[in-house]
Short mmCIF file of C-alpha atoms in Angstrom, two decimals:
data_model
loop_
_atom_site.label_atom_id
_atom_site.label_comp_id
_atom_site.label_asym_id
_atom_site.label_seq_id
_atom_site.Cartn_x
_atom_site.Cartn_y
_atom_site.Cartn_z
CA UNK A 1 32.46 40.10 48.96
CA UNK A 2 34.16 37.54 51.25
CA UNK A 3 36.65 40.02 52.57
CA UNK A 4 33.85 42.30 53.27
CA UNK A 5 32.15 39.96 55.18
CA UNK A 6 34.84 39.09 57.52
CA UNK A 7 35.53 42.59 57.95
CA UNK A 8 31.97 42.78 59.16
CA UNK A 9 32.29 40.45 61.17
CA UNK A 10 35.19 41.73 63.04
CA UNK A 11 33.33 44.90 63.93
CA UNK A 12 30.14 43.46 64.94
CA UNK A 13 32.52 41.00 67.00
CA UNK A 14 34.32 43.80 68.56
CA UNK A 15 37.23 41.61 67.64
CA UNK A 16 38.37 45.08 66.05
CA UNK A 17 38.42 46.82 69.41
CA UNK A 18 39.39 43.79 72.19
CA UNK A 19 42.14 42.64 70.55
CA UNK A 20 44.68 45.98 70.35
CA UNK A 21 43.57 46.34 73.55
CA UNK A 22 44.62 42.83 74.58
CA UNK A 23 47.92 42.92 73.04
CA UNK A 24 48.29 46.79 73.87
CA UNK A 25 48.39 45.20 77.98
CA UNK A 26 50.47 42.37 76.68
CA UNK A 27 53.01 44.49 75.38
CA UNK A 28 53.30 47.43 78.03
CA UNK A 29 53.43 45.20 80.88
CA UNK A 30 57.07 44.37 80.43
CA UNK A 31 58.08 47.94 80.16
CA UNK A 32 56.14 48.65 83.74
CA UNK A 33 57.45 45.88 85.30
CA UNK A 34 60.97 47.13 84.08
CA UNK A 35 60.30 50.68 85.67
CA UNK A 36 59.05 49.66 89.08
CA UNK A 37 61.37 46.35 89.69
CA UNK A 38 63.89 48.40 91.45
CA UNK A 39 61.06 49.88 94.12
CA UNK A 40 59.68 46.29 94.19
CA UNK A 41 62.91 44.58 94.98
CA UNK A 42 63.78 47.24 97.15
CA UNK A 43 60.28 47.06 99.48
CA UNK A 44 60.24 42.75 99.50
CA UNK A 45 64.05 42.33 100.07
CA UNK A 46 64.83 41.48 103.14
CA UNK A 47 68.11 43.19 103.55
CA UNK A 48 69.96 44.58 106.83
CA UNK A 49 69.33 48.25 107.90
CA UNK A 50 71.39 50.64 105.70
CA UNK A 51 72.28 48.28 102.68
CA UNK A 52 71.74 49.21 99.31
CA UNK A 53 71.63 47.91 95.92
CA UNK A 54 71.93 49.05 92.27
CA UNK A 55 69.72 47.57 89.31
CA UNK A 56 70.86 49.37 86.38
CA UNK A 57 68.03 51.20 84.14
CA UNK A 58 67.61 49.23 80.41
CA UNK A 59 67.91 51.36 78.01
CA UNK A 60 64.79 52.67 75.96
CA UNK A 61 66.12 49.77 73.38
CA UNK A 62 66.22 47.46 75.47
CA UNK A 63 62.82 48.11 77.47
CA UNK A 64 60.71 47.55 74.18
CA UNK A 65 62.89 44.77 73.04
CA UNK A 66 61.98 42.70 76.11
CA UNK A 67 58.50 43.68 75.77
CA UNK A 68 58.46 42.23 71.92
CA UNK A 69 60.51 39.00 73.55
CA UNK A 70 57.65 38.25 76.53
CA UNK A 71 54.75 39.08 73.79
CA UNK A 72 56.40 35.89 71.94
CA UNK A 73 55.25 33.50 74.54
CA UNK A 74 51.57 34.55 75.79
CA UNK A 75 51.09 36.16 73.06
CA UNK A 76 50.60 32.88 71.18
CA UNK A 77 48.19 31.70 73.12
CA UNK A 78 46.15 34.73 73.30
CA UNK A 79 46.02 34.54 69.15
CA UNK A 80 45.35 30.92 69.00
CA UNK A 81 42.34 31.23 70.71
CA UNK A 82 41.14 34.34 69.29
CA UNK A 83 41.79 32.72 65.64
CA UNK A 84 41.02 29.06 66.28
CA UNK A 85 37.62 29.31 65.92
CA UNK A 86 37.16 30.94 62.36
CA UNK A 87 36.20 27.72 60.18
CA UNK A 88 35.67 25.17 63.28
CA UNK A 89 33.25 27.38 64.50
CA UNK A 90 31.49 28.70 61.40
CA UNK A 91 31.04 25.01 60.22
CA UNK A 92 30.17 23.42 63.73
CA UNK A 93 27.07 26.32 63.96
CA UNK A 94 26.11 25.97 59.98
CA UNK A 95 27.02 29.30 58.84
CA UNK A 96 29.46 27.56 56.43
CA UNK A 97 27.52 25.96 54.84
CA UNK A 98 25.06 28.17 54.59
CA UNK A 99 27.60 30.66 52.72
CA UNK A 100 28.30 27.57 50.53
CA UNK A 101 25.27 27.61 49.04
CA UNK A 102 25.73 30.84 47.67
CA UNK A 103 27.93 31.27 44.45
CA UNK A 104 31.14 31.18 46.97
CA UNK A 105 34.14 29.05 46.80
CA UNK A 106 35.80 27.48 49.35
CA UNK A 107 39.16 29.16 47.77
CA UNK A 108 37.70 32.69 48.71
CA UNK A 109 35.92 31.54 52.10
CA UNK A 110 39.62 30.15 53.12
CA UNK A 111 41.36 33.10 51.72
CA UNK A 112 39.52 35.84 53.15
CA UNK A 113 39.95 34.57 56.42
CA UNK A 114 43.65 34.26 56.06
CA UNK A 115 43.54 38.36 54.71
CA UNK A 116 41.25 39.39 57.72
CA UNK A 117 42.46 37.52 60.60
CA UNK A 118 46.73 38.87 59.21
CA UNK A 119 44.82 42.89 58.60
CA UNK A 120 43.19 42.57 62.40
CA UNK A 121 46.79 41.03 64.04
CA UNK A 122 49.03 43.44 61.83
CA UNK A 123 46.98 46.64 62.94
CA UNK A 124 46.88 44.80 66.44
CA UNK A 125 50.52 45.14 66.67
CA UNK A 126 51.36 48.62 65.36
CA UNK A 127 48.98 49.64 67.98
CA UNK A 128 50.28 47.98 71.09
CA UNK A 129 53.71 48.98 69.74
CA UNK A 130 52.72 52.63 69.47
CA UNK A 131 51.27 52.60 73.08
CA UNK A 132 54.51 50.63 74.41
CA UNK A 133 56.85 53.05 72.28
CA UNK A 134 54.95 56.33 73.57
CA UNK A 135 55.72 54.86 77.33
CA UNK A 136 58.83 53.77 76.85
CA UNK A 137 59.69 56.94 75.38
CA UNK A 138 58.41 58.88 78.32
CA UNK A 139 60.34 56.78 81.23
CA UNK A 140 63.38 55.34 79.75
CA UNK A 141 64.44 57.72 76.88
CA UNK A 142 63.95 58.93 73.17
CA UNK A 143 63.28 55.53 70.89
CA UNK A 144 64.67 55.60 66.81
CA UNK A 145 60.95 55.37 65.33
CA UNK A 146 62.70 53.88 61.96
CA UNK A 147 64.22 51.00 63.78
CA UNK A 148 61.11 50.31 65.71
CA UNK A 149 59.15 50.10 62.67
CA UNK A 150 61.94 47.94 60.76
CA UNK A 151 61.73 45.68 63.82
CA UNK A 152 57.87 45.71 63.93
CA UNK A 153 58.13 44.25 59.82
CA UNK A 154 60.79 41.51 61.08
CA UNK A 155 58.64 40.28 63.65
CA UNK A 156 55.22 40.30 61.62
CA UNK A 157 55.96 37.41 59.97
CA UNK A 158 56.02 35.75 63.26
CA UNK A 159 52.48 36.10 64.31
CA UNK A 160 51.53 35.29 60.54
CA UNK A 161 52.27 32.12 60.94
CA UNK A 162 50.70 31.75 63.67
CA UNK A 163 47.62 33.08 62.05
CA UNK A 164 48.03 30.68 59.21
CA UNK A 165 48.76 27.76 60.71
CA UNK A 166 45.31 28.13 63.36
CA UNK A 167 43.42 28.70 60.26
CA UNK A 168 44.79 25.62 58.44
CA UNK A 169 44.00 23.64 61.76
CA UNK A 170 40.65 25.55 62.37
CA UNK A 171 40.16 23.85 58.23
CA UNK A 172 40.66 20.32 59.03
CA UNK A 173 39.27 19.77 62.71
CA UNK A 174 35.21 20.09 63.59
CA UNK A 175 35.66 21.21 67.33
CA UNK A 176 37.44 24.93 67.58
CA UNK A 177 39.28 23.65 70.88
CA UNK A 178 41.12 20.75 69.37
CA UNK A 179 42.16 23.16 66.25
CA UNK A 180 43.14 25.65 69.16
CA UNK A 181 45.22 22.17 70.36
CA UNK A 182 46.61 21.28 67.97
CA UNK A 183 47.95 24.54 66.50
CA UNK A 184 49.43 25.54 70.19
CA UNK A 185 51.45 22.33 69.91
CA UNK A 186 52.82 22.84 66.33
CA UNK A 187 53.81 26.23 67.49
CA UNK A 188 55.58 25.52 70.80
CA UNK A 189 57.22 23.13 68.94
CA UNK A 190 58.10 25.45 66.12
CA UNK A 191 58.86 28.33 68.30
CA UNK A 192 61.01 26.39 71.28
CA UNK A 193 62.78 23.28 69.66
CA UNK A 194 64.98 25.01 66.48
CA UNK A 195 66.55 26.79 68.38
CA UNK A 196 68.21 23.58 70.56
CA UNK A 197 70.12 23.21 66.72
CA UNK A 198 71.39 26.63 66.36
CA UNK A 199 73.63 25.10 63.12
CA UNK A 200 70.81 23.78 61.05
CA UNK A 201 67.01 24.59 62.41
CA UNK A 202 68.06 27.30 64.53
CA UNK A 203 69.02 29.31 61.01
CA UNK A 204 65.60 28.90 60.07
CA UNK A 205 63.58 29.00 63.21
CA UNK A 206 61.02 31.85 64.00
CA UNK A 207 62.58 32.85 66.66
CA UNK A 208 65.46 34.00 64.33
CA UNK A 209 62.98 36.57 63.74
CA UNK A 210 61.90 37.37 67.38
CA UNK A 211 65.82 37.99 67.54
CA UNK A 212 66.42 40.01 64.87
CA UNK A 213 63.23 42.15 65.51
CA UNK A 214 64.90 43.24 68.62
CA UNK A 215 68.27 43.43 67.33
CA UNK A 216 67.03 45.90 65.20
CA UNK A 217 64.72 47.76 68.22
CA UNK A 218 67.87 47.91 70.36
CA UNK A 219 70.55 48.45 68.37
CA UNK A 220 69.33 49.09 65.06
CA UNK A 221 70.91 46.30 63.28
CA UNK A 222 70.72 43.42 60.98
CA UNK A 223 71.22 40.20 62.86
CA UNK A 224 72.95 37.32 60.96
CA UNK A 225 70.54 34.95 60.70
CA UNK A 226 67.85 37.70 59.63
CA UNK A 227 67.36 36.48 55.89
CA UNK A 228 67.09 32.78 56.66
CA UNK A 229 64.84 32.77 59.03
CA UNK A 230 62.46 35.14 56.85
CA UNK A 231 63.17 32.51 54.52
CA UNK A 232 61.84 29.61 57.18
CA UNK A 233 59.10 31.18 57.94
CA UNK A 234 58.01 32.35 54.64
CA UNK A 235 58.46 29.07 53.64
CA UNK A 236 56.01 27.17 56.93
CA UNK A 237 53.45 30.35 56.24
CA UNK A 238 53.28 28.84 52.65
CA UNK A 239 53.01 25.58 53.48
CA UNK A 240 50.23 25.87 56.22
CA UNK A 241 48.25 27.77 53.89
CA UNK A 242 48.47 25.56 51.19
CA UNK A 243 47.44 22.42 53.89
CA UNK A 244 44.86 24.00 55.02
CA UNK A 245 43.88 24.83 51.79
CA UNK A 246 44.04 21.19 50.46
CA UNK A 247 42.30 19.97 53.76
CA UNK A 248 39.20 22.38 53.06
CA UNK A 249 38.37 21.93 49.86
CA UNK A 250 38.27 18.07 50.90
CA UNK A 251 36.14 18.10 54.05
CA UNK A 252 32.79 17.81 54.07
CA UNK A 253 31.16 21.00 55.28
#
């Protein structure tokens, strides 16, 4: 009934339409920035009459694997603040409360959430990827639609965390901006300090995953630290969610 109602939701918030579109621009800008940097360099250089230079084309590869690479920074932000407001904001207007007083429990609210918010980022993707794919294909060359979708399921996990660990702050905090706060910071921290210890966090880091997603887009490989950080983040996804679980049930609604 819960997962219903948050499906519901997401149509009637046309969070089901805005947000593939939103990460559908996120992800194709690279690629069009890629095909027109040579004409753009080219026009704003200022170089003597009858010089030339030579940017050499990415590959098809490598064109969606920097795409995937400069979604892993805005793209962040942009789902922070389209997930930060699912239990601030439903308990700051009343609605939560007013679901509580129905035979609901706040294990179902929380989990249903958790299952929307990861359907309506995981259908997100696939669709922004498809558009960036079907361009990429078109101006840089034919793309191995098995490794794309390998490297699509390596980098999920990625932006499930994300989703998890919003919701978990979203639990705790009244105000949806300081959840959106403080979920930002654990994930810039998360996502940018690891990977200073290459030896020991780094294994582990999320953006072990980032990597190996386009490892596996470009050359259609394994990277080495693919199974441990799967691992890391498998393990932080848990942990969130069982946080923000604990948090919930405890906080008055």
């Amino acid at each position: 009934m819960m997962f219903k109602k948050e499906f519901r939701e997401l149509f009637t918030s046309y969070k089901i339409l805005f947000v593939p579109i939103i990460f559908t621009i996120l992800m194709i800008t690279q690629p069009i920035t890629l095909k027109m940097l040579p004409d753009l360099l080219s026009k704003s250089a200022d170089l003597p009459e009858g010089s030339t230079f030579y940017i050499p084309e990415p590959s098809a590869g490598e064109a969606l694997a920097s795409a995937l690479s400069k979604f892993d920074s805005l793209g962040v932000f942009i789902l922070i603040m389209i997930v930060m407001g699912t239990i601030a904001g439903e308990r700051a207007s009343g609605v939560a409360s007013m679901i509580m007083v129905k035979p609901v429990s706040r294990t179902s609210y929380y989990v249903s959430k958790i299952c929307a918010y990861a359907c309506l980022t995981f259908f997100s993707l696939v669709v922004a990827v498809l558009a960036s794919v079907y361009y990429v294909d078109i101006q840089f060359g034919h793309l191995d639609w098995i490794n794309v979708l390998k490297g699509v399921l390596l980098y999920y996990p990625n932006l499930l965390l994300i989703v998890v660990s919003t919701i978990c702050a979203s639990a705790f905090f009244q105000r949806s901006v300081t959840a959106g706060g403080v979920s930002l910071l654990i994930n810039l921290i998360l996502f940018t300090v690891p990977p200073f210890y290459e030896d020991t966090l780094g294994k582990y880091a999320p953006k072990g995953m980032t990597s190996a997603a386009e490892e596996m887009i470009y050359r259609g490989t394994y990277s080495d630290h693919a199974l441990t950080s799967f691992l890391g983040v498998s393990m932080l996804i848990v942990l969130f969610f069982l946080i923000g679980w604990f948090l919930f049930r405890k906080q008055e609604l």
